[in-house]
Short mmCIF file of C-alpha atoms and ligand atoms in Angstrom, two decimals:
data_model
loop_
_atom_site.label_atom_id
_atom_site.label_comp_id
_atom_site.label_asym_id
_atom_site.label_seq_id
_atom_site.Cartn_x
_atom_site.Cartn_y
_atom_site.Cartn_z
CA UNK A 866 8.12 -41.67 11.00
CA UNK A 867 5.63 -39.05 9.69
CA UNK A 868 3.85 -37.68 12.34
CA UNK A 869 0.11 -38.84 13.10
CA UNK A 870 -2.52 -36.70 12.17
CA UNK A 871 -4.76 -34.70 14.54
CA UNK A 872 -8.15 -36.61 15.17
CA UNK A 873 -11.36 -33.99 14.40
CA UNK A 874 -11.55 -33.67 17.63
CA UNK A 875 -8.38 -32.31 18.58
CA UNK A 876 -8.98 -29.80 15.46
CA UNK A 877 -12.01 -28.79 16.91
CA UNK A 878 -10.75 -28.63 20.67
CA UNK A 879 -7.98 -26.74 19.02
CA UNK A 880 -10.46 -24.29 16.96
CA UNK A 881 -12.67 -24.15 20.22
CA UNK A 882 -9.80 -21.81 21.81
CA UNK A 883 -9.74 -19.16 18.61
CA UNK A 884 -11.69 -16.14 19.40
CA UNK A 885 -13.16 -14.05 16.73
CA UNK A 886 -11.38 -10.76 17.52
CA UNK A 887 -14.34 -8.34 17.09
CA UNK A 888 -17.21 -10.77 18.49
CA UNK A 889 -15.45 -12.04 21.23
CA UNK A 890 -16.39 -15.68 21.01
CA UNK A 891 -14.91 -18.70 19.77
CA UNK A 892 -14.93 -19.56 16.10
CA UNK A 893 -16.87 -23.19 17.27
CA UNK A 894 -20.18 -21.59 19.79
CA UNK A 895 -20.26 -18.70 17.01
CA UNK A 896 -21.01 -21.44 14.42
CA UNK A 897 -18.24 -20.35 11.66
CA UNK A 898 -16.70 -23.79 11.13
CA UNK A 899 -17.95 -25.07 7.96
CA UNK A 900 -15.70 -27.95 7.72
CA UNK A 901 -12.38 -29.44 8.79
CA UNK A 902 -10.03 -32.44 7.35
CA UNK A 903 -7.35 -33.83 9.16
CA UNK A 904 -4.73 -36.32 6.97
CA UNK A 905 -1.33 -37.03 6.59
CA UNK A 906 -1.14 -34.02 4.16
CA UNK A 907 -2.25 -31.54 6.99
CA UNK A 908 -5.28 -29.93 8.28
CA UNK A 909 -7.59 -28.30 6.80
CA UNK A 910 -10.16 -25.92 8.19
CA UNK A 911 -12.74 -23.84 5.82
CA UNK A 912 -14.12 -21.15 8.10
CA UNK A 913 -17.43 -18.99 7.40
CA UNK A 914 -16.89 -14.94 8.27
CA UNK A 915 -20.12 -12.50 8.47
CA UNK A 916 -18.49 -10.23 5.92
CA UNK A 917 -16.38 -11.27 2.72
CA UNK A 918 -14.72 -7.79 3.73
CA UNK A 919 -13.70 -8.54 6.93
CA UNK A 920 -10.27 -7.15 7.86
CA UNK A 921 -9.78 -9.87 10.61
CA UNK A 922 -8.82 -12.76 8.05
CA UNK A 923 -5.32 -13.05 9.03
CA UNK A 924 -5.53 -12.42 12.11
CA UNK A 925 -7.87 -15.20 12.45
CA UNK A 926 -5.84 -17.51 10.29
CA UNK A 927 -3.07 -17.46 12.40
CA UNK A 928 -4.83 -17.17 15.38
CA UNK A 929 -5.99 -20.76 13.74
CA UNK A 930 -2.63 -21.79 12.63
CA UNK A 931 -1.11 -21.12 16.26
CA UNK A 932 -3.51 -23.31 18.25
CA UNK A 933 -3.97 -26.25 16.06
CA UNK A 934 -0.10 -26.43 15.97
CA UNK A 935 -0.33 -25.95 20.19
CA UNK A 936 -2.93 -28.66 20.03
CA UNK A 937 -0.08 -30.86 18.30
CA UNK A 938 2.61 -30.30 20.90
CA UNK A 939 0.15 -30.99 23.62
CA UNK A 940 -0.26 -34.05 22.41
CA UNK A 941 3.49 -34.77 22.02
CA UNK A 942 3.01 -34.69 18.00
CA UNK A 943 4.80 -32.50 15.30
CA UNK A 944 3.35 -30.43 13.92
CA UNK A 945 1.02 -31.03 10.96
CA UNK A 946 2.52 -31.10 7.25
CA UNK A 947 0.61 -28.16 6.13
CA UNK A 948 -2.36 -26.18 7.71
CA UNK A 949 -4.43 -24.42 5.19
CA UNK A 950 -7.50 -22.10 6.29
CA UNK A 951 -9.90 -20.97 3.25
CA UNK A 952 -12.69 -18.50 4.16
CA UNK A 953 -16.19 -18.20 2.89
CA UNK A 954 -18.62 -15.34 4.00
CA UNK A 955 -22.40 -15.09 4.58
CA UNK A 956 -23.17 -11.84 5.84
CA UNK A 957 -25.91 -12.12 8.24
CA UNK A 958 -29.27 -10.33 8.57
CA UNK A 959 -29.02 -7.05 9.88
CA UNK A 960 -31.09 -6.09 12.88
CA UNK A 961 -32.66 -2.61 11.64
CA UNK A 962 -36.05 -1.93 12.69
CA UNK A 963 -38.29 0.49 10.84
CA UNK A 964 -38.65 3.30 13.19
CA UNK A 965 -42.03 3.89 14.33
CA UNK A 966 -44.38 1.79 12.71
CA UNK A 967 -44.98 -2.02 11.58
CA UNK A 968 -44.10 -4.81 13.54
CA UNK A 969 -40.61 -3.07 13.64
CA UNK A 970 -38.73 -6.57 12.05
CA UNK A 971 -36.81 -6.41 9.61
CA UNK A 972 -37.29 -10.09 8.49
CA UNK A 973 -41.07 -9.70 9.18
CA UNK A 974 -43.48 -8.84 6.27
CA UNK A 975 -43.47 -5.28 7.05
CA UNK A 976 -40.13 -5.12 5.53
CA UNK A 977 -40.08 -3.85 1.51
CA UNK A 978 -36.28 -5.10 0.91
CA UNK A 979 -36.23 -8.54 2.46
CA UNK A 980 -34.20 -9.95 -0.15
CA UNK A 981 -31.56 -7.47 1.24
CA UNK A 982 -28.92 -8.51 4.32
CA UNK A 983 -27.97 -4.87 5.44
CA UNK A 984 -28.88 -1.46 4.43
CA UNK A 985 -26.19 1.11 5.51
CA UNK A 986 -26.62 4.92 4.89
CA UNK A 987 -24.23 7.40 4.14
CA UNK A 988 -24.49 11.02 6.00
CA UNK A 989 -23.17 14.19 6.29
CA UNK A 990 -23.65 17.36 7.70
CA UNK A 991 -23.35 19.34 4.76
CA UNK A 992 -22.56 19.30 1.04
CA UNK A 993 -19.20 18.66 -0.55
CA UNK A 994 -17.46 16.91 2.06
CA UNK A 995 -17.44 13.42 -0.38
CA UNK A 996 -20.26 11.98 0.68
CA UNK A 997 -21.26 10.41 -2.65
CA UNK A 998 -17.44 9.88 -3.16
CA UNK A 999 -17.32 7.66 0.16
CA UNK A 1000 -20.72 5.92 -0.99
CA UNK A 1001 -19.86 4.72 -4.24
CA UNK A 1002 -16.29 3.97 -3.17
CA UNK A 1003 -18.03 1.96 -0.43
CA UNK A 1004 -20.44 -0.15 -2.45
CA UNK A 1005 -17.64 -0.93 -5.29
CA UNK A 1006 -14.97 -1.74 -2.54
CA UNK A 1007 -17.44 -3.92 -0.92
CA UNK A 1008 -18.00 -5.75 -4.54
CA UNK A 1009 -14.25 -5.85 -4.70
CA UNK A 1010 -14.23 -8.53 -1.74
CA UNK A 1011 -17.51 -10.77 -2.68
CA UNK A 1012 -19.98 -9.07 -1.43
CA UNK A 1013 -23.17 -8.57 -3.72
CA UNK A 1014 -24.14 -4.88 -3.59
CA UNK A 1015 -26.03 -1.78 -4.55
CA UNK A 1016 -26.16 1.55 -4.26
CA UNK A 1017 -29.08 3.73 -4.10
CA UNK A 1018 -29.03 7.55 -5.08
CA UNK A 1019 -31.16 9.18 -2.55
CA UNK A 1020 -30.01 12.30 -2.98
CA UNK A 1021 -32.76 13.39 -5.16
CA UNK A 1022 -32.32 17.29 -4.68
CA UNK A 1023 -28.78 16.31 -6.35
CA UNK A 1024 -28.20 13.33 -7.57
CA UNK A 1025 -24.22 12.71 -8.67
CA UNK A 1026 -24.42 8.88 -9.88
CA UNK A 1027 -25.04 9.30 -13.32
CA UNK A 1028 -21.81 11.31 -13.08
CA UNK A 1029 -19.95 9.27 -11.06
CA UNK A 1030 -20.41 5.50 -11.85
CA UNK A 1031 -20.98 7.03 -15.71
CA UNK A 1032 -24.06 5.85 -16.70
CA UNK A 1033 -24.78 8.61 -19.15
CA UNK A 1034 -24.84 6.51 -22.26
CA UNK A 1035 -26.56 3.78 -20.94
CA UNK A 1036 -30.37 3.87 -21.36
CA UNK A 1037 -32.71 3.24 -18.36
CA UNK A 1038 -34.89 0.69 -18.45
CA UNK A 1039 -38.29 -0.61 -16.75
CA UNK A 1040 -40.59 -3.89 -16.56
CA UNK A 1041 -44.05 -2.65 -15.49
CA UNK A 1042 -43.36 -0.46 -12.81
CA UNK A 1043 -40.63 -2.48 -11.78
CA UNK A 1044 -36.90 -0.24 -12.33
CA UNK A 1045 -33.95 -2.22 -13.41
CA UNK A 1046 -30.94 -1.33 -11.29
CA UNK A 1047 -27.85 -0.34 -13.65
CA UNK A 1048 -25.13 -3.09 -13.26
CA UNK A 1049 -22.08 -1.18 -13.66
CA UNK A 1050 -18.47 -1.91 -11.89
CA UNK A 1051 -19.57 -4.71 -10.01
CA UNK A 1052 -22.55 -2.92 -8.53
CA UNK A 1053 -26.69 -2.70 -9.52
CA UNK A 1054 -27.37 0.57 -8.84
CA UNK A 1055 -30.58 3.59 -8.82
CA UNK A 1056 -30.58 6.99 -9.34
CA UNK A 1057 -33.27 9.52 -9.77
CA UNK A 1058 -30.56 11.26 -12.19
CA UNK A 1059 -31.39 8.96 -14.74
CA UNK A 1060 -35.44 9.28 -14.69
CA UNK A 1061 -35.73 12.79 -14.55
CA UNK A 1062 -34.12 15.93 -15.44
CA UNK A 1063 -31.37 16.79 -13.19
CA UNK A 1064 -32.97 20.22 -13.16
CA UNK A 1065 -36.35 18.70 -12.15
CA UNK A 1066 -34.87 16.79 -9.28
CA UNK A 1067 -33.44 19.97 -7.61
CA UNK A 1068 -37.02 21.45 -7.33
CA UNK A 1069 -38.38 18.29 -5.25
CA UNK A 1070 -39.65 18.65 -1.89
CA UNK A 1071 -42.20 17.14 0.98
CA UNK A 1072 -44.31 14.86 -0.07
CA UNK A 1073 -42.85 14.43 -3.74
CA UNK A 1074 -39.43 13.52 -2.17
CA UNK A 1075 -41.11 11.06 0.45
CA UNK A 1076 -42.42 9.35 -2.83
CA UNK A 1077 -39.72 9.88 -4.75
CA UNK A 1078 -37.59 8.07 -2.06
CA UNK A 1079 -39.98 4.80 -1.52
CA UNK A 1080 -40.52 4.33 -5.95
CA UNK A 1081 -36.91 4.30 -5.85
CA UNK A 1082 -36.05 2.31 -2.93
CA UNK A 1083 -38.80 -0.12 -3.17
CA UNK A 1084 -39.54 -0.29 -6.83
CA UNK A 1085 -35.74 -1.21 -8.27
CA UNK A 1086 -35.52 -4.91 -8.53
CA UNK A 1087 -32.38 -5.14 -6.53
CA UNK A 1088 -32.46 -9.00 -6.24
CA UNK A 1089 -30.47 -10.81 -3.59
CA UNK A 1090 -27.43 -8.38 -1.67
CA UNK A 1091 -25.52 -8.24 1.00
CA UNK A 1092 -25.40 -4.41 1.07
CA UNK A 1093 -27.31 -2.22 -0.28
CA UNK A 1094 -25.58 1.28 0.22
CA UNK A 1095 -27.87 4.83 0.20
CA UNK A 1096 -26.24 7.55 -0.82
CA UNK A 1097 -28.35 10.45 1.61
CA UNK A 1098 -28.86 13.91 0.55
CA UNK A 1099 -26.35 16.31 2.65
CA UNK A 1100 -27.81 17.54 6.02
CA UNK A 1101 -30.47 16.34 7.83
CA UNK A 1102 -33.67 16.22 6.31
CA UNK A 1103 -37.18 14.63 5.01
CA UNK A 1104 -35.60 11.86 3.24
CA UNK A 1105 -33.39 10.60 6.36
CA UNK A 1106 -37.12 10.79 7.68
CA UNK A 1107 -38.88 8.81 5.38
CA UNK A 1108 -36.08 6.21 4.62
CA UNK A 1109 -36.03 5.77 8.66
CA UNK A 1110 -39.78 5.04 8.60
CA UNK A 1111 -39.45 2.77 5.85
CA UNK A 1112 -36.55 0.50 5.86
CA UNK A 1113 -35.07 -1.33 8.00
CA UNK A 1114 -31.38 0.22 8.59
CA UNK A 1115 -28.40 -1.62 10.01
CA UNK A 1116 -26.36 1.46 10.50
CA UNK A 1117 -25.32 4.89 9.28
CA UNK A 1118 -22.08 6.24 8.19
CA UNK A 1119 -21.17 9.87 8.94
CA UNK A 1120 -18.92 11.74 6.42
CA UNK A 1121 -16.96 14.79 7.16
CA UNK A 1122 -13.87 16.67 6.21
CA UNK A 1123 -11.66 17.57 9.70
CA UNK A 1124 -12.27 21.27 10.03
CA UNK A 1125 -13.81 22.87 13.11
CA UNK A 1126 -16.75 24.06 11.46
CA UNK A 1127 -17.20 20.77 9.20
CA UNK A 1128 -17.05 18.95 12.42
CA UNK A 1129 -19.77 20.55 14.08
CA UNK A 1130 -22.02 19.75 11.31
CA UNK A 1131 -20.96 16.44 11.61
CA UNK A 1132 -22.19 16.13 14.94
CA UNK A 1133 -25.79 17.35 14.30
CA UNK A 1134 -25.51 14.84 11.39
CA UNK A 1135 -25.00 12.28 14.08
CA UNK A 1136 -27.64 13.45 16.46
CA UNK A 1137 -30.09 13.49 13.21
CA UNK A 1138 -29.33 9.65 12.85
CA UNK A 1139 -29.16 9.09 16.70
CA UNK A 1140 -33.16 10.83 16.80
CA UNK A 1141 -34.21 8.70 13.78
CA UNK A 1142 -33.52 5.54 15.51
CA UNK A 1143 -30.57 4.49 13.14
CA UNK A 1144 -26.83 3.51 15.00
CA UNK A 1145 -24.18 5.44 13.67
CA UNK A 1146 -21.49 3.09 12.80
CA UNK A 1147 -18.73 5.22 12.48
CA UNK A 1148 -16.90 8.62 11.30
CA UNK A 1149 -15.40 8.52 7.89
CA UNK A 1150 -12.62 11.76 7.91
CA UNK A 1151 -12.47 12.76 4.03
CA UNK A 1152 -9.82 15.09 2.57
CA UNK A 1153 -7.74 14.07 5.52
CA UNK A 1154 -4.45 15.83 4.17
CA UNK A 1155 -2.70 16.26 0.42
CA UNK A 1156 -0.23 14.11 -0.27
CA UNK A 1157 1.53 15.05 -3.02
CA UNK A 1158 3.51 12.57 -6.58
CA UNK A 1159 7.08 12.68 -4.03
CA UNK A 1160 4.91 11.14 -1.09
CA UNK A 1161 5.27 14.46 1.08
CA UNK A 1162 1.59 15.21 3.27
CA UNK A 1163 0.19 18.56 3.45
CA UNK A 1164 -2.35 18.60 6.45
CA UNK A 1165 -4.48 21.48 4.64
CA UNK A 1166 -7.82 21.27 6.78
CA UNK A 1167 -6.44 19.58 10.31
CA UNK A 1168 -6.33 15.92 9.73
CA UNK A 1169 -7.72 13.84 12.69
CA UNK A 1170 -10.15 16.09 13.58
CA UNK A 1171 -13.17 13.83 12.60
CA UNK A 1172 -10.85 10.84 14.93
CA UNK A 1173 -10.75 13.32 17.49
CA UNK A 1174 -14.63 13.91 17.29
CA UNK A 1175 -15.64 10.65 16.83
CA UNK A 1176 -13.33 9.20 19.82
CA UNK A 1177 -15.57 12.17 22.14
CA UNK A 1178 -18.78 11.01 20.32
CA UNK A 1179 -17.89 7.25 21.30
CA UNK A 1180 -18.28 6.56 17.92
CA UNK A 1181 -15.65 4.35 16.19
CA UNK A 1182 -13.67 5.69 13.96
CA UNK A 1183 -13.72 4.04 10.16
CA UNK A 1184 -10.87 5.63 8.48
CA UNK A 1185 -9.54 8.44 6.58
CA UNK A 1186 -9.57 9.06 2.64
CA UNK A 1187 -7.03 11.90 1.56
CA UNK A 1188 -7.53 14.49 -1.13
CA UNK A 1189 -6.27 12.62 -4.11
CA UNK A 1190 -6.64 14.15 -7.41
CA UNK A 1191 -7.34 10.80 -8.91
CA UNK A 1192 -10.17 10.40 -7.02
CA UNK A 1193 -12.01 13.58 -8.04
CA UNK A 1194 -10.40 12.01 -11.81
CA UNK A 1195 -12.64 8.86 -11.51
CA UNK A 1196 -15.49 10.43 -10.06
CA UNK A 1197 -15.94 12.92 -12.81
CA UNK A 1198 -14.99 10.44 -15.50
CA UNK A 1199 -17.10 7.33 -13.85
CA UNK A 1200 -14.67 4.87 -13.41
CA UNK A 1201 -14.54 4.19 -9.58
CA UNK A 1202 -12.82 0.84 -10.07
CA UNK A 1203 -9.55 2.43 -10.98
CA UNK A 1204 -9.21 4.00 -7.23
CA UNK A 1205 -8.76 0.35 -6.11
CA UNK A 1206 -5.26 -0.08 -8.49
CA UNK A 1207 -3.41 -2.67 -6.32
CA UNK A 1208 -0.89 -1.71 -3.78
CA UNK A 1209 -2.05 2.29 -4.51
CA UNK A 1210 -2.50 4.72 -1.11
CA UNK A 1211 -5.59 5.72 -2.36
CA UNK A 1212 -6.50 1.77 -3.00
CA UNK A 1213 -5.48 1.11 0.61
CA UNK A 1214 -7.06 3.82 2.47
CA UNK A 1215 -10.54 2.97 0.53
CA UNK A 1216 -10.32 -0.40 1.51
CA UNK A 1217 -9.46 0.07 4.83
CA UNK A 1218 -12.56 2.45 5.09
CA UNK A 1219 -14.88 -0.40 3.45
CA UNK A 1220 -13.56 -2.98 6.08
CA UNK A 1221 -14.31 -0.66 9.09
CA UNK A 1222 -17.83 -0.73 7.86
CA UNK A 1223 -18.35 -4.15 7.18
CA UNK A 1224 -16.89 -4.79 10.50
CA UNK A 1225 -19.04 -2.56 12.73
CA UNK A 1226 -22.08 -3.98 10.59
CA UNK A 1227 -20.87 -7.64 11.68
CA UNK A 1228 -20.61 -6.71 14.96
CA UNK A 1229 -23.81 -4.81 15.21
CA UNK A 1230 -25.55 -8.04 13.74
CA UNK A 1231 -24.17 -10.31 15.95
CA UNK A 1232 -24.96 -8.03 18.93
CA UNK A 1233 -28.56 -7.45 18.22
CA UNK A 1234 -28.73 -11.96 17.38
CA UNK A 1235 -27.17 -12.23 21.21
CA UNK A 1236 -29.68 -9.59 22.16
CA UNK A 1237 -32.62 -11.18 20.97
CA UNK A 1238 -35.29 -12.78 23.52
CA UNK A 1239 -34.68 -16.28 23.72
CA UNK A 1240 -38.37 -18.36 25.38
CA UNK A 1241 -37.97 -20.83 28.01
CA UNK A 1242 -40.00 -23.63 28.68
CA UNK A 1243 -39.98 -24.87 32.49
P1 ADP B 859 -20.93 15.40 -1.39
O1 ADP B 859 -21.62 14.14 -1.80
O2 ADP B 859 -20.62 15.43 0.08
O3 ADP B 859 -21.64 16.63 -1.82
P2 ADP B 859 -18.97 14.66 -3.38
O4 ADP B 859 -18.69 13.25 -3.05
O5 ADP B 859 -19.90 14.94 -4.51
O6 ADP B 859 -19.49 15.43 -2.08
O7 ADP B 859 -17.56 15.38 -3.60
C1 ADP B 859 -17.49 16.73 -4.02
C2 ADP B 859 -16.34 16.87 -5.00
O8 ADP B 859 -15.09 16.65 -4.34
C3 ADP B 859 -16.39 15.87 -6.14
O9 ADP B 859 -15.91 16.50 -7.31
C4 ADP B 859 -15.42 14.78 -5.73
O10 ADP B 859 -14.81 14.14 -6.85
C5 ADP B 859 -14.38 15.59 -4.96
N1 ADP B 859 -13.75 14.82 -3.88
C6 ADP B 859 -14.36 14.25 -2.81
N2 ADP B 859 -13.48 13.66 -1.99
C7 ADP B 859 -12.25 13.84 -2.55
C8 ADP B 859 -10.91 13.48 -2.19
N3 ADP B 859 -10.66 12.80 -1.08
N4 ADP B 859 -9.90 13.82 -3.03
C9 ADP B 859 -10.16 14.51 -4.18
N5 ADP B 859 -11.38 14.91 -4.56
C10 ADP B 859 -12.42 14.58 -3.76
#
């Protein structure tokens, strides 16, 4: 006799006991059950994550898997035919506030990118540590899952998109005073490189740059995203500022390479973002080690320093990206999608990065939701 199937109930009784690993909640009271079937062919159980990119999906699937067949042998049933768990994602609001000014919300009116789930920035302490590498490997990677992103080339003083996603043949274009983002690899993306001269952009400073920052920022008609990625100048200066006072920021990423010295800029990058009113969601190590075509590593610069420094920092670590000649390949030839070649190191280690990210922005979400002042009536 085929065995019966589990009522809704038991699915959902079963479900009830899953925990989402990083928010530490049930899958039902967090509200990421978008539907369930239960028939003679099996269960099935369609479950809503707050990041396409989550790195929890099988974890959770046979978290999902284990207790619906523990519901069956409660019950004294087999267990079902087949269990199949599909995933969708809606990646929620993030809770930035504009620092200092407005009525600090980022869904309130005050807000110039409210089509726009999470902005995350990308730090460092100082020039040439990857920092643009990380950021556009970030925003593709992201695209890679589901996500809709774009990246935004704040680095006016030195802008390296154009370069790097290659958009040097491809004209930019304007409705009004509205900027078309360039929809390359998956990705819209904005970058002073392509308005001005490069030379022009160097030159740039206080109250040009502040401007500079907001037309670009505010002015590109980025549509509806999940992420929208800024690419920072290195160091810590007036456009961390600015982009602090106007937009609301889910989090910062800090970029370094594992050195000593590297690492101490690092930290006042950190401090920078800590001052402005921004969480630092993690420590991205960069040029970790060499690892050569035979597979043997070459720790050139002290890998785990930035793990090291982060772990003192509290700061979670995201990952670590090693010098890989193809990289700085695709970077000067503007083809960032070919890092991501299946089953690749390099492909791993970026995604693993890009996970870490969307994870800590998940979590930081659903943190500032549980955080938020609830009003009761007596
Ligand atoms: P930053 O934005 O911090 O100034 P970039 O991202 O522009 O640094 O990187 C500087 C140079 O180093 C670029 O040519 C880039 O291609 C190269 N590069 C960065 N990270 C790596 C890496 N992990 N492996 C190989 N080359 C890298």
């Amino acid at each position: 006799m085929p065995p019966m199937p589990l009522s809704l109930e038991d699915v959902h009784a079963a479900l009830s006991t899953v925990q989402d690993p990083d928010l530490k909640q049930d899958l039902v009271s967090l509200r990421m059950i978008r539907a369930v079937e239960s028939d003679l062919a099996g269960v099935r159980v369609t479950v809503e994550l707050t990041t396409p990119a989550c790195p929890m999906k099988e974890r959770i699937q046979s978290d999902i898997e284990a207790a619906i067949r523990a519901k069956a042998a409660e019950l004294g049933e087999g267990p079902p035919a087949t269990i199949v768990v599909n995933f969708t994602a809606d990646v929620r609001r993030g809770a930035g506030r504009v620092a200092g000014g407005g009525d600090g919300s980022a869904a309130g009116s005050s807000n110039p990118l409210p089509t726009v789930r999470q902005i995350v920035a990308v730090g460092a302490g100082k020039g040439g540590v990857g920092k643009s590498t990380v950021s556009v490997n970030l925003a593709v990677g992201l695209a890679r899952t589901g996500a809709r992103v774009g990246l935004l080339d704040a680095d006016i003083y030195g802008p390296s998109l154009p370069t790097m996603l290659g958009l040097e043949q491809i004209p930019a274009a304007a409705k009004g005073n509205t900027l078309m983002p360039f929809e390359v690899h998956g990705i819209k993306s904005m970058t002073i490189g392509k308005l001005v001269d490069a030379d022009k952009a160097l030159i740039w400073r206080g109250p040009m740059a502040h401007r500079a920052f907001q037309q670009l920022a505010t002015q590109t008609e980025w549509g509806e995203l999940d992420y929208l990625v800024i690419d920072l100048p290195p160091g810590t200066g007036d456009v961390a500022l600015t982009m602090s006072q106007l937009l609301p920021l889910s989090g910062a990423v800090v970029v370094c390479t594992p050195q000593r010295v590297a690492l101490d800029d690092a930290r006042r990058a950190v401090r920078m973002f800590e001052q402005l009113g921004i969480p630092v969601l993690g420590v991205v190590e960069n040029m970790s080690s060499f690892v050569a075509d035979d597979g043997r590593e070459f720790d050139l610069f002290g890998k785990g320093g930035a793990e090291t420094m982060a772990g003192t920092m509290g700061l979670p670590f995201l990952g670590s990206i090693p010098i890989h000649p193809e990289l700085r390949i695709h970077s000067d030839d503007g083809t960032p999608l070919l890092n991501f070649r299946a089953g690749s190191a390099l492909a791993r280690s970026l995604e693993h990065v890009c996970g870490e990210t969307a994870r800590q922005l998940s979590i930081a979400a659903a943190s500032a939701a549980l955080k938020q002042p609830t009003l009761t009536v007596r």
